Short mmCIF file of C-alpha atoms (C1' of nucleotides) in Angstrom, two decimals:
data_model
loop_
_atom_site.label_atom_id
_atom_site.label_comp_id
_atom_site.label_asym_id
_atom_site.label_seq_id
_atom_site.Cartn_x
_atom_site.Cartn_y
_atom_site.Cartn_z
CA UNK A 1 -91.10 37.70 -132.06
CA UNK A 2 -88.68 36.97 -129.26
CA UNK A 3 -89.26 38.90 -126.10
CA UNK A 4 -86.41 40.46 -124.17
CA UNK A 5 -86.77 40.47 -120.42
CA UNK A 6 -84.45 42.39 -118.17
CA UNK A 7 -83.93 40.94 -114.69
CA UNK A 8 -82.47 43.40 -112.21
CA UNK A 9 -81.42 42.19 -108.77
CA UNK A 10 -78.19 42.40 -106.78
CA UNK A 11 -78.56 38.78 -105.68
CA UNK A 12 -76.92 36.77 -108.43
CA UNK A 13 -78.51 33.52 -107.34
CA UNK A 14 -81.99 34.90 -107.76
CA UNK A 15 -81.16 36.36 -111.14
CA UNK A 16 -79.83 33.03 -112.34
CA UNK A 17 -82.81 31.13 -111.00
CA UNK A 18 -85.26 33.43 -112.76
CA UNK A 19 -83.13 33.29 -115.87
CA UNK A 20 -83.43 29.54 -116.08
CA UNK A 21 -87.21 29.58 -115.90
CA UNK A 22 -87.58 32.41 -118.40
CA UNK A 23 -85.14 30.96 -120.90
CA UNK A 24 -86.91 27.65 -120.64
CA UNK A 25 -90.05 29.42 -121.87
CA UNK A 26 -88.23 30.92 -124.80
CA UNK A 27 -87.54 34.41 -123.55
CA UNK A 28 -84.28 36.26 -124.01
CA UNK A 29 -82.92 37.29 -120.65
CA UNK A 30 -80.70 40.26 -119.87
CA UNK A 31 -79.42 40.86 -116.38
CA UNK A 32 -78.33 43.86 -114.36
CA UNK A 33 -77.25 44.15 -110.76
CA UNK A 34 -78.40 47.66 -109.97
CA UNK A 35 -80.73 50.33 -111.31
CA UNK A 36 -78.07 52.24 -113.20
CA UNK A 37 -76.92 49.17 -115.06
CA UNK A 38 -80.52 48.42 -115.95
CA UNK A 39 -81.09 51.88 -117.40
CA UNK A 40 -77.84 51.77 -119.36
CA UNK A 41 -78.78 48.43 -120.79
CA UNK A 42 -82.22 49.65 -121.80
CA UNK A 43 -80.83 52.60 -123.68
CA UNK A 44 -78.95 50.31 -126.02
CA UNK A 45 -81.28 47.33 -126.32
CA UNK A 46 -84.98 46.97 -126.83
CA UNK A 47 -86.46 45.51 -123.67
CA UNK A 48 -90.05 44.30 -123.45
CA UNK A 49 -90.46 43.74 -119.72
CA UNK A 50 -88.46 44.42 -116.57
CA UNK A 51 -88.33 42.43 -113.35
CA UNK A 52 -86.92 44.78 -110.76
CA UNK A 53 -85.81 44.18 -107.20
CA UNK A 54 -86.49 47.05 -104.81
CA UNK A 55 -83.48 46.84 -102.53
CA UNK A 56 -80.30 47.39 -104.48
CA UNK A 57 -77.06 49.36 -104.20
CA UNK A 58 -76.18 52.30 -106.48
CA UNK A 59 -79.75 52.93 -107.57
CA UNK A 60 -82.70 51.33 -105.86
CA UNK A 61 -85.60 49.72 -107.66
CA UNK A 62 -88.14 52.42 -106.97
CA UNK A 63 -86.03 55.20 -108.43
CA UNK A 64 -85.07 53.01 -111.37
CA UNK A 65 -88.74 52.24 -112.03
CA UNK A 66 -89.58 55.93 -112.04
CA UNK A 67 -86.79 56.56 -114.53
CA UNK A 68 -87.95 53.74 -116.72
CA UNK A 69 -91.48 55.09 -116.69
CA UNK A 70 -90.27 58.46 -117.88
CA UNK A 71 -88.73 57.04 -121.01
CA UNK A 72 -90.31 53.71 -121.81
CA UNK A 73 -93.75 52.26 -121.92
CA UNK A 74 -93.13 48.69 -120.88
CA UNK A 75 -94.34 46.58 -117.97
CA UNK A 76 -92.31 46.52 -114.76
CA UNK A 77 -92.76 43.78 -112.18
CA UNK A 78 -91.37 44.63 -108.76
CA UNK A 79 -89.67 42.07 -106.60
CA UNK A 80 -89.19 42.52 -102.88
CA UNK A 81 -88.55 40.83 -99.59
CA UNK A 82 -91.00 43.20 -97.99
CA UNK A 83 -94.44 41.68 -97.83
CA UNK A 84 -95.93 44.63 -95.99
CA UNK A 85 -99.08 45.92 -97.64
CA UNK A 86 -97.82 49.48 -97.48
CA UNK A 87 -94.75 48.55 -99.51
CA UNK A 88 -96.83 46.82 -102.12
CA UNK A 89 -99.12 49.80 -102.42
CA UNK A 90 -96.20 52.17 -102.62
CA UNK A 91 -94.54 50.09 -105.31
CA UNK A 92 -97.68 49.86 -107.41
CA UNK A 93 -98.35 53.56 -107.12
CA UNK A 94 -94.76 54.24 -108.15
CA UNK A 95 -95.57 52.86 -111.56
CA UNK A 96 -94.95 49.15 -111.17
CA UNK A 97 -97.40 46.95 -113.03
CA UNK A 98 -97.19 44.11 -110.57
CA UNK A 99 -95.57 43.34 -107.25
CA UNK A 100 -94.26 39.95 -106.14
CA UNK A 101 -92.85 39.21 -102.68
CA UNK A 102 -89.92 36.96 -101.89
CA UNK A 103 -89.88 34.09 -101.43
CA UNK A 104 -91.95 33.44 -104.51
CA UNK A 105 -92.92 30.51 -106.64
CA UNK A 106 -91.00 30.87 -109.92
CA UNK A 107 -94.01 29.54 -111.79
CA UNK A 108 -96.19 32.30 -110.38
CA UNK A 109 -93.66 34.88 -111.47
CA UNK A 110 -93.62 33.27 -114.90
CA UNK A 111 -97.41 33.42 -115.06
CA UNK A 112 -97.37 37.09 -114.11
CA UNK A 113 -94.72 37.83 -116.72
CA UNK A 114 -96.85 36.19 -119.38
CA UNK A 115 -99.93 38.01 -118.18
CA UNK A 116 -98.24 41.38 -118.53
CA UNK A 117 -96.82 40.56 -121.94
CA UNK A 118 -100.13 39.18 -123.14
CA UNK A 119 -101.86 42.48 -122.45
CA UNK A 120 -99.01 44.43 -123.86
CA UNK A 121 -98.93 42.68 -127.19
CA UNK A 122 -102.66 41.96 -127.47
CA UNK A 123 -103.37 45.63 -127.78
CA UNK A 124 -102.06 45.18 -131.21
CA UNK A 125 -100.10 46.82 -133.94
CA UNK A 126 -101.30 50.17 -132.72
CA UNK A 127 -99.15 50.05 -129.63
CA UNK A 128 -96.08 48.51 -131.14
CA UNK A 129 -93.04 50.53 -130.23
CA UNK A 130 -92.15 50.18 -133.87
CA UNK A 131 -92.33 53.53 -135.56
CA UNK A 132 -91.46 55.43 -132.43
CA UNK A 133 -87.99 56.87 -132.25
CA UNK A 134 -86.50 58.67 -129.33
CA UNK A 135 -83.37 60.19 -128.03
CA UNK A 136 -83.33 61.75 -124.61
CA UNK A 137 -86.45 63.82 -124.13
CA UNK A 138 -87.15 63.88 -127.84
CA UNK A 139 -89.59 61.42 -129.37
CA UNK A 140 -90.83 61.03 -132.92
CA UNK A 141 -94.00 59.02 -133.30
CA UNK A 142 -94.26 58.12 -136.93
CA UNK A 143 -97.81 56.82 -137.04
CA UNK A 144 -99.11 59.88 -135.30
CA UNK A 145 -96.70 62.10 -137.17
CA UNK A 146 -96.14 63.66 -133.82
CA UNK A 147 -93.04 65.02 -132.14
CA UNK A 148 -92.71 65.64 -128.43
CA UNK A 149 -90.01 67.25 -126.31
CA UNK A 150 -90.12 66.27 -122.65
CA UNK A 151 -93.69 65.17 -123.18
CA UNK A 152 -94.72 68.45 -124.78
CA UNK A 153 -96.14 68.13 -128.28
CA UNK A 154 -94.45 70.14 -131.01
CA UNK A 155 -96.00 71.03 -134.35
CA UNK A 156 -93.71 70.57 -137.34
CA UNK A 157 -94.30 71.07 -141.04
CA UNK A 158 -93.99 68.03 -143.36
CA UNK A 159 -90.42 68.74 -144.45
CA UNK A 160 -89.30 69.60 -140.96
CA UNK A 161 -90.87 66.39 -139.75
CA UNK A 162 -89.17 64.26 -142.37
CA UNK A 163 -85.77 65.70 -141.57
CA UNK A 164 -86.14 65.25 -137.84
CA UNK A 165 -87.51 61.76 -138.27
CA UNK A 166 -84.52 60.76 -140.39
CA UNK A 167 -82.05 62.12 -137.87
CA UNK A 168 -83.82 60.77 -134.79
CA UNK A 169 -84.34 57.33 -136.32
CA UNK A 170 -80.58 57.23 -136.80
CA UNK A 171 -79.64 59.18 -133.70
CA UNK A 172 -75.92 59.69 -133.35
CA UNK A 173 -75.24 59.22 -137.04
CA UNK A 174 -74.15 62.25 -139.01
CA UNK A 175 -75.86 63.14 -142.29
CA UNK A 176 -74.44 65.52 -144.84
CA UNK A 177 -76.71 68.14 -146.31
CA UNK A 178 -76.65 66.23 -149.58
CA UNK A 179 -77.72 63.03 -147.86
CA UNK A 180 -80.52 64.79 -146.07
CA UNK A 181 -81.67 66.34 -149.30
CA UNK A 182 -81.72 63.04 -151.14
CA UNK A 183 -83.52 61.22 -148.33
CA UNK A 184 -86.17 63.82 -147.73
CA UNK A 185 -86.82 65.08 -151.24
CA UNK A 186 -86.11 61.80 -153.07
CA UNK A 187 -84.13 63.52 -155.78
CA UNK A 188 -80.58 63.45 -156.96
CA UNK A 189 -80.16 66.90 -158.44
CA UNK A 190 -79.17 68.52 -155.24
CA UNK A 191 -80.17 72.13 -155.05
CA UNK A 192 -77.22 74.24 -154.03
CA UNK A 193 -79.41 76.60 -152.08
CA UNK A 194 -79.37 76.57 -148.32
CA UNK A 195 -82.83 75.11 -148.06
CA UNK A 196 -81.85 72.45 -145.58
CA UNK A 197 -80.16 74.99 -143.33
CA UNK A 198 -83.33 77.02 -143.17
CA UNK A 199 -85.37 74.01 -142.18
CA UNK A 200 -82.81 73.05 -139.56
CA UNK A 201 -83.16 76.52 -138.14
CA UNK A 202 -86.95 76.18 -137.99
CA UNK A 203 -86.79 72.79 -136.34
CA UNK A 204 -84.41 74.14 -133.72
CA UNK A 205 -86.74 77.03 -132.96
CA UNK A 206 -89.40 74.47 -132.21
CA UNK A 207 -87.55 71.75 -130.29
CA UNK A 208 -84.64 73.50 -128.64
CA UNK A 209 -84.71 75.66 -125.55
CA UNK A 210 -81.67 77.62 -126.64
CA UNK A 211 -81.24 77.79 -130.40
CA UNK A 212 -77.64 78.88 -130.01
CA UNK A 213 -76.69 75.80 -128.04
CA UNK A 214 -78.80 72.99 -129.39
CA UNK A 215 -79.26 69.98 -127.14
CA UNK A 216 -80.67 67.62 -129.76
CA UNK A 217 -80.07 68.79 -133.30
CA UNK A 218 -76.36 69.39 -133.52
CA UNK A 219 -74.04 70.45 -136.29
CA UNK A 220 -70.84 68.53 -137.03
CA UNK A 221 -68.50 71.00 -138.57
CA UNK A 222 -67.64 70.43 -142.18
CA UNK A 223 -69.69 67.25 -142.30
CA UNK A 224 -73.36 67.71 -141.57
CA UNK A 225 -76.01 67.35 -138.90
CA UNK A 226 -77.06 64.76 -136.36
CA UNK A 227 -79.45 64.23 -133.50
CA UNK A 228 -77.52 63.56 -130.34
CA UNK A 229 -77.87 59.98 -129.11
CA UNK A 230 -78.57 59.75 -125.40
CA UNK B 1 -112.95 60.44 -118.06
CA UNK B 2 -114.82 58.44 -115.45
CA UNK B 3 -113.88 54.82 -115.27
CA UNK B 4 -116.47 52.10 -114.87
CA UNK B 5 -115.44 49.15 -112.75
CA UNK B 6 -117.48 45.99 -112.48
CA UNK B 7 -117.20 44.08 -109.22
CA UNK B 8 -118.40 40.52 -109.42
CA UNK B 9 -118.70 38.43 -106.28
CA UNK B 10 -121.51 36.46 -104.66
CA UNK B 11 -120.60 37.81 -101.24
CA UNK B 12 -122.53 41.07 -100.94
CA UNK B 13 -120.48 42.32 -98.05
CA UNK B 14 -117.26 42.12 -100.02
CA UNK B 15 -118.84 43.82 -103.00
CA UNK B 16 -120.03 46.66 -100.84
CA UNK B 17 -116.70 47.03 -99.10
CA UNK B 18 -114.84 47.24 -102.40
CA UNK B 19 -117.47 49.60 -103.74
CA UNK B 20 -116.87 52.08 -100.95
CA UNK B 21 -113.15 52.24 -101.58
CA UNK B 22 -113.51 52.53 -105.35
CA UNK B 23 -116.21 55.18 -105.24
CA UNK B 24 -114.14 57.13 -102.78
CA UNK B 25 -111.45 57.32 -105.50
CA UNK B 26 -113.91 58.58 -108.07
CA UNK B 27 -114.68 55.37 -109.94
CA UNK B 28 -118.13 54.33 -111.06
CA UNK B 29 -118.93 50.93 -109.66
CA UNK B 30 -121.26 48.31 -111.11
CA UNK B 31 -121.92 45.08 -109.30
CA UNK B 32 -122.89 41.57 -110.29
CA UNK B 33 -123.32 38.46 -108.19
CA UNK B 34 -122.37 35.81 -110.71
CA UNK B 35 -120.62 35.44 -114.02
CA UNK B 36 -123.75 35.55 -116.14
CA UNK B 37 -124.92 38.79 -114.61
CA UNK B 38 -121.48 40.27 -115.21
CA UNK B 39 -121.53 39.36 -118.90
CA UNK B 40 -125.06 40.70 -119.35
CA UNK B 41 -124.08 43.92 -117.75
CA UNK B 42 -121.02 44.30 -119.94
CA UNK B 43 -123.00 43.88 -123.11
CA UNK B 44 -125.04 46.97 -122.32
CA UNK B 45 -122.53 49.21 -120.57
CA UNK B 46 -118.96 50.17 -121.28
CA UNK B 47 -116.81 48.66 -118.55
CA UNK B 48 -113.15 49.53 -118.15
CA UNK B 49 -112.03 46.95 -115.59
CA UNK B 50 -113.45 43.85 -113.91
CA UNK B 51 -112.79 42.53 -110.43
CA UNK B 52 -113.91 38.91 -110.48
CA UNK B 53 -114.29 36.36 -107.73
CA UNK B 54 -113.47 32.81 -108.71
CA UNK B 55 -115.97 30.85 -106.66
CA UNK B 56 -119.52 31.78 -107.65
CA UNK B 57 -122.80 30.08 -108.44
CA UNK B 58 -124.38 30.03 -111.92
CA UNK B 59 -121.14 30.82 -113.71
CA UNK B 60 -117.79 30.70 -111.99
CA UNK B 61 -115.11 33.34 -112.31
CA UNK B 62 -112.76 31.38 -114.49
CA UNK B 63 -115.36 30.66 -117.14
CA UNK B 64 -116.62 34.23 -116.97
CA UNK B 65 -113.08 35.53 -117.43
CA UNK B 66 -112.63 33.37 -120.48
CA UNK B 67 -115.88 34.69 -121.94
CA UNK B 68 -114.86 38.26 -121.22
CA UNK B 69 -111.54 37.69 -122.92
CA UNK B 70 -113.29 36.46 -126.04
CA UNK B 71 -115.23 39.66 -126.51
CA UNK B 72 -113.53 42.45 -124.64
CA UNK B 73 -110.02 43.62 -124.18
CA UNK B 74 -110.08 45.04 -120.68
CA UNK B 75 -108.16 44.17 -117.52
CA UNK B 76 -109.55 41.49 -115.21
CA UNK B 77 -108.38 41.16 -111.61
CA UNK B 78 -109.18 37.83 -110.03
CA UNK B 79 -110.19 37.51 -106.44
CA UNK B 80 -110.02 34.26 -104.53
CA UNK B 81 -109.89 32.61 -101.15
CA UNK B 82 -107.41 30.14 -102.57
CA UNK B 83 -103.89 31.26 -101.90
CA UNK B 84 -102.33 28.16 -103.41
CA UNK B 85 -99.70 28.95 -105.95
CA UNK B 86 -101.22 26.56 -108.45
CA UNK B 87 -104.52 28.45 -108.34
CA UNK B 88 -102.80 31.75 -108.88
CA UNK B 89 -100.89 30.39 -111.83
CA UNK B 90 -104.01 28.85 -113.28
CA UNK B 91 -105.94 32.09 -112.91
CA UNK B 92 -103.23 34.15 -114.52
CA UNK B 93 -102.87 31.73 -117.39
CA UNK B 94 -106.65 31.82 -117.86
CA UNK B 95 -106.35 35.42 -118.93
CA UNK B 96 -106.54 37.31 -115.67
CA UNK B 97 -104.29 40.34 -115.47
CA UNK B 98 -103.78 40.09 -111.75
CA UNK B 99 -104.66 37.77 -108.91
CA UNK B 100 -105.41 38.85 -105.35
CA UNK B 101 -106.09 36.44 -102.49
CA UNK B 102 -108.62 36.93 -99.70
CA UNK B 103 -108.32 38.30 -97.15
CA UNK B 104 -106.78 41.32 -98.84
CA UNK B 105 -105.96 44.87 -97.95
CA UNK B 106 -108.48 47.07 -99.80
CA UNK B 107 -105.76 49.62 -100.41
CA UNK B 108 -103.61 47.04 -102.14
CA UNK B 109 -106.53 46.10 -104.36
CA UNK B 110 -107.04 49.77 -105.11
CA UNK B 111 -103.39 50.17 -106.02
CA UNK B 112 -103.60 47.17 -108.34
CA UNK B 113 -106.74 48.55 -109.98
CA UNK B 114 -104.99 51.84 -110.63
CA UNK B 115 -101.92 50.06 -111.91
CA UNK B 116 -103.95 48.14 -114.48
CA UNK B 117 -105.88 51.20 -115.58
CA UNK B 118 -102.75 53.29 -115.81
CA UNK B 119 -101.15 50.88 -118.21
CA UNK B 120 -104.33 50.40 -120.11
CA UNK B 121 -105.07 54.05 -120.67
CA UNK B 122 -101.48 55.08 -121.24
CA UNK B 123 -101.41 52.74 -124.18
CA UNK B 124 -103.29 55.12 -126.37
CA UNK B 125 -106.38 56.04 -124.40
CA UNK B 126 -108.51 53.91 -126.64
CA UNK B 127 -111.14 52.08 -124.65
CA UNK B 128 -111.91 48.97 -126.56
CA UNK B 129 -115.36 47.65 -126.03
CA UNK B 130 -116.26 45.49 -128.95
CA UNK B 131 -117.30 47.72 -131.79
CA UNK B 132 -117.46 50.96 -129.86
CA UNK B 133 -114.82 53.57 -130.46
CA UNK B 134 -114.54 56.85 -128.72
CA UNK B 135 -112.32 59.81 -128.28
CA UNK B 136 -113.32 62.62 -126.00
CA UNK B 137 -117.01 63.37 -126.43
CA UNK B 138 -117.10 61.57 -129.75
CA UNK B 139 -118.44 58.03 -129.88
CA UNK B 140 -118.78 55.71 -132.86
CA UNK B 141 -120.90 52.68 -132.13
CA UNK B 142 -120.27 50.25 -134.91
CA UNK B 143 -122.98 47.76 -133.91
CA UNK B 144 -125.64 50.43 -134.08
CA UNK B 145 -123.92 52.40 -136.83
CA UNK B 146 -124.46 55.36 -134.61
CA UNK B 147 -122.37 58.42 -133.90
CA UNK B 148 -122.81 60.68 -130.91
CA UNK B 149 -121.16 63.91 -129.83
CA UNK B 150 -121.44 64.64 -126.12
CA UNK B 151 -124.31 62.19 -125.96
CA UNK B 152 -126.15 63.86 -128.83
CA UNK B 153 -126.85 61.56 -131.77
CA UNK B 154 -125.56 62.67 -135.15
CA UNK B 155 -126.81 61.43 -138.50
CA UNK B 156 -124.08 60.63 -141.00
CA UNK B 157 -124.29 59.25 -144.53
CA UNK B 158 -122.65 55.87 -145.20
CA UNK B 159 -119.44 57.25 -146.63
CA UNK B 160 -119.14 59.86 -143.93
CA UNK B 161 -119.68 57.16 -141.35
CA UNK B 162 -116.99 54.90 -142.76
CA UNK B 163 -114.45 57.69 -142.79
CA UNK B 164 -115.19 58.78 -139.25
CA UNK B 165 -115.22 55.20 -138.03
CA UNK B 166 -111.80 54.55 -139.52
CA UNK B 167 -110.33 57.66 -137.96
CA UNK B 168 -111.96 57.21 -134.57
CA UNK B 169 -111.04 53.54 -134.36
CA UNK B 170 -107.44 54.60 -134.81
CA UNK B 171 -107.67 57.87 -132.95
CA UNK B 172 -104.40 59.75 -132.93
CA UNK B 173 -103.07 58.04 -136.01
CA UNK B 174 -102.78 60.08 -139.17
CA UNK B 175 -104.21 58.80 -142.46
CA UNK B 176 -103.31 60.20 -145.84
CA UNK B 177 -106.10 60.94 -148.28
CA UNK B 178 -104.95 57.96 -150.34
CA UNK B 179 -105.14 55.67 -147.33
CA UNK B 180 -108.60 56.89 -146.46
CA UNK B 181 -109.71 56.38 -150.03
CA UNK B 182 -108.38 52.83 -150.17
CA UNK B 183 -109.84 51.88 -146.81
CA UNK B 184 -113.27 53.34 -147.40
CA UNK B 185 -113.79 52.62 -151.09
CA UNK B 186 -111.74 49.42 -151.26
CA UNK B 187 -110.08 50.41 -154.49
CA UNK B 188 -106.58 51.10 -155.60
CA UNK B 189 -107.15 53.50 -158.47
CA UNK B 190 -107.21 56.59 -156.37
CA UNK B 191 -109.38 59.28 -157.80
CA UNK B 192 -107.45 62.51 -157.91
CA UNK B 193 -110.53 64.54 -157.19
CA UNK B 194 -111.01 66.10 -153.81
CA UNK B 195 -113.83 63.79 -152.88
CA UNK B 196 -112.43 63.00 -149.48
CA UNK B 197 -111.99 66.67 -148.67
CA UNK B 198 -115.64 67.32 -149.37
CA UNK B 199 -116.74 64.48 -147.11
CA UNK B 200 -114.43 65.73 -144.40
CA UNK B 201 -116.12 69.07 -144.71
CA UNK B 202 -119.55 67.49 -144.34
CA UNK B 203 -118.52 65.44 -141.33
CA UNK B 204 -117.14 68.53 -139.68
CA UNK B 205 -120.39 70.40 -140.26
CA UNK B 206 -122.12 67.65 -138.34
CA UNK B 207 -119.78 66.87 -135.46
CA UNK B 208 -117.88 70.08 -134.87
CA UNK B 209 -119.11 73.15 -133.06
CA UNK B 210 -116.80 75.42 -134.99
CA UNK B 211 -115.89 74.12 -138.43
CA UNK B 212 -112.96 76.52 -138.63
CA UNK B 213 -111.34 75.13 -135.51
CA UNK B 214 -112.18 71.46 -135.39
CA UNK B 215 -111.93 69.75 -132.04
CA UNK B 216 -112.06 66.18 -133.27
CA UNK B 217 -111.37 65.86 -136.97
CA UNK B 218 -108.08 67.60 -137.53
CA UNK B 219 -105.88 68.09 -140.54
CA UNK B 220 -102.17 67.32 -140.41
CA UNK B 221 -100.65 69.52 -143.03
CA UNK B 222 -99.08 67.82 -145.97
CA UNK B 223 -99.90 64.40 -144.57
CA UNK B 224 -103.57 63.79 -144.00
CA UNK B 225 -106.28 63.73 -141.39
CA UNK B 226 -106.77 62.30 -137.93
CA UNK B 227 -109.24 62.22 -135.09
CA UNK B 228 -107.64 63.72 -132.02
CA UNK B 229 -106.94 61.14 -129.30
CA UNK B 230 -108.11 62.31 -125.90
"C1'" DA C 1 -54.79 87.79 -135.11
"C1'" DC C 2 -56.41 87.38 -139.59
"C1'" DC C 3 -59.18 85.53 -143.21
"C1'" DC C 4 -61.86 82.09 -145.46
"C1'" DC C 5 -65.47 79.31 -145.65
"C1'" DA C 6 -69.17 76.92 -143.39
"C1'" DC C 7 -72.99 77.79 -141.00
"C1'" DC C 8 -76.78 80.87 -139.27
"C1'" DT C 9 -80.55 84.24 -139.70
"C1'" DT C 10 -84.17 86.87 -141.81
"C1'" DA C 11 -87.76 88.11 -144.75
"C1'" DA C 12 -90.49 87.96 -148.83
"C1'" DG C 13 -92.23 85.87 -153.06
"C1'" DA C 14 -93.53 81.37 -155.02
"C1'" DA C 15 -95.59 77.02 -154.55
"C1'" DA C 16 -98.40 73.63 -152.57
"C1'" DG C 17 -102.13 72.00 -150.07
"C1'" DC C 18 -106.58 72.66 -147.95
"C1'" DC C 19 -111.35 74.66 -147.78
"C1'" DT C 20 -115.55 76.05 -149.73
"C1'" DT C 21 -119.30 76.23 -152.79
"C1'" DA C 22 -122.43 74.75 -156.05
"C1'" DA C 23 -124.27 71.94 -159.58
"C1'" DG C 24 -124.98 67.63 -162.06
"C1'" DG C 25 -124.95 62.63 -161.86
"C1'" DA C 26 -125.83 58.35 -159.19
"C1'" DT C 27 -128.34 55.81 -155.92
"C1'" DT C 28 -131.92 54.57 -152.87
"C1'" DC C 29 -136.54 54.23 -151.32
"C1'" DG C 30 -141.33 54.80 -151.41
"C1'" DC D 1 -141.27 55.86 -161.84
"C1'" DG D 2 -140.47 59.92 -159.18
"C1'" DA D 3 -138.49 62.23 -155.34
"C1'" DA D 4 -135.19 62.62 -152.03
"C1'" DT D 5 -130.85 61.71 -150.59
"C1'" DC D 6 -126.22 60.99 -151.39
"C1'" DC D 7 -121.88 61.11 -154.05
"C1'" DT D 8 -118.70 63.22 -157.15
"C1'" DT D 9 -116.56 66.78 -159.78
"C1'" DA D 10 -114.59 71.12 -160.68
"C1'" DA D 11 -113.11 75.85 -159.93
"C1'" DG D 12 -111.66 79.53 -157.13
"C1'" DG D 13 -110.20 81.52 -152.80
"C1'" DC D 14 -107.55 81.01 -148.81
"C1'" DT D 15 -103.90 79.48 -145.66
"C1'" DT D 16 -99.72 77.26 -144.77
"C1'" DT D 17 -95.35 75.89 -146.17
"C1'" DC D 18 -91.20 75.95 -149.12
"C1'" DT D 19 -87.59 78.15 -151.39
"C1'" DT D 20 -84.54 81.68 -152.54
"C1'" DA D 21 -81.23 85.11 -151.81
"C1'" DA D 22 -78.67 88.42 -149.21
"C1'" DG D 23 -76.20 89.56 -145.29
"C1'" DG D 24 -74.45 88.28 -140.64
"C1'" DT D 25 -71.75 85.19 -137.40
"C1'" DG D 26 -68.18 82.42 -135.83
"C1'" DG D 27 -64.97 78.29 -136.08
"C1'" DG D 28 -60.26 76.99 -137.21
"C1'" DG D 29 -56.21 76.82 -139.99
"C1'" DT D 30 -52.21 79.68 -141.10
#
DNA sequence: ACCCCACCTTAAGAAAGCCTTAAGGATTCG
DNA sequence: CGAATCCTTAAGGCTTTCTTAAGGTGGGGT
């Protein structure tokens, strides 16, 4: 499996230099020039490791790392011109997995990248992000059959779970009641009753703060339901 | 849960210095003065992280790290007087998770220890010591075919043991009755009888304080069973 | 502003799944 | 070969979940 690495630094030369070394080792490289760009990129692509400079305009590396940690569970290597011990310690305590100071030997960075990825993937199928769907603060972990909202676990019944899983797995896409029924119940003869609506209501009671104005599970008038894609 | 950290260095002063800082942060510290001692120690105790010096008599740090990697899946931080880039790269490629050069700031080492443990435990809280699985106060030692609850040994029958081992090894993951049946009995033709349910009941009688409200072996309605991941 | 239709809400009966118990058959071990 | 342990089966009770139906709410076209 090809690994996607996101390099985030406002210095284009450094980004390109790192890019060359990483690509040479068979990694896919994505680049961003500030923290916001990095986060945007991560929301649309699956990234396996981030190399993040600390000093950047728009959103600095520390804040970006904190944001990344909230949503994703991937290694972050911090890059910085500051070689002060206190900065290193701060960076590591912020949630970085490693800290490299400029100027650095590209081969050392490469070795550290591999080291992080080795651990990440060696922990096996169990950890694979496969089977985990999320949208905003909502996550659906399929192997644990567990749903969390802002980190808080929520207990759903089997049917409720299946519906929410379908919608979260395809966040943003709208499903008609008929489609939901067929997917979840595996049957064609669609029952005309409002069964699905009742389940939707129950799910909302469990995952939404305000049932009247749902943040995640939204209705699309005349068409069906969807989970908002963040 | 208290973390056990093994510090391995032939320089007693360094070991003691590190020990003070680690203990101050609430870690248990074990010490060894060469690679062989470290390996012996790990075979009898559950160790969560190793800090390993490279230059040592009897068995050097690189060979010891390789040996550790063969059997255990825990983070290793290498320690060395060599600050050459090539040594760092070599160490990291050998399987070390991090590389710190002497002299070092103890606080930086501490931050790196925490960083490694954070990642390690956030990935599912499963401490993998060859053949020993645990979740909360529940431990399944596969070498000894022994199960303990809060240190108290529990006697299970073979089938009960296999079921609990499967669930504890994959703590947090939900298994359907069919999956349990296939895994434990190695057969496809799934018996429709409630055999599994009865075994579950028996296991609960042995490991749970209150059978009505199980702490470890939980049911996930409409889906199956799991051992809670702590 | 009105009305229709789509969606929402509620509660209660029906269905499904889990738990418990006990007894007979299989297996192991002395 | 006999006894003890372990496994399986089956039936009934219990809890949770699903479905249905009836009535309420509110968007949006006319």
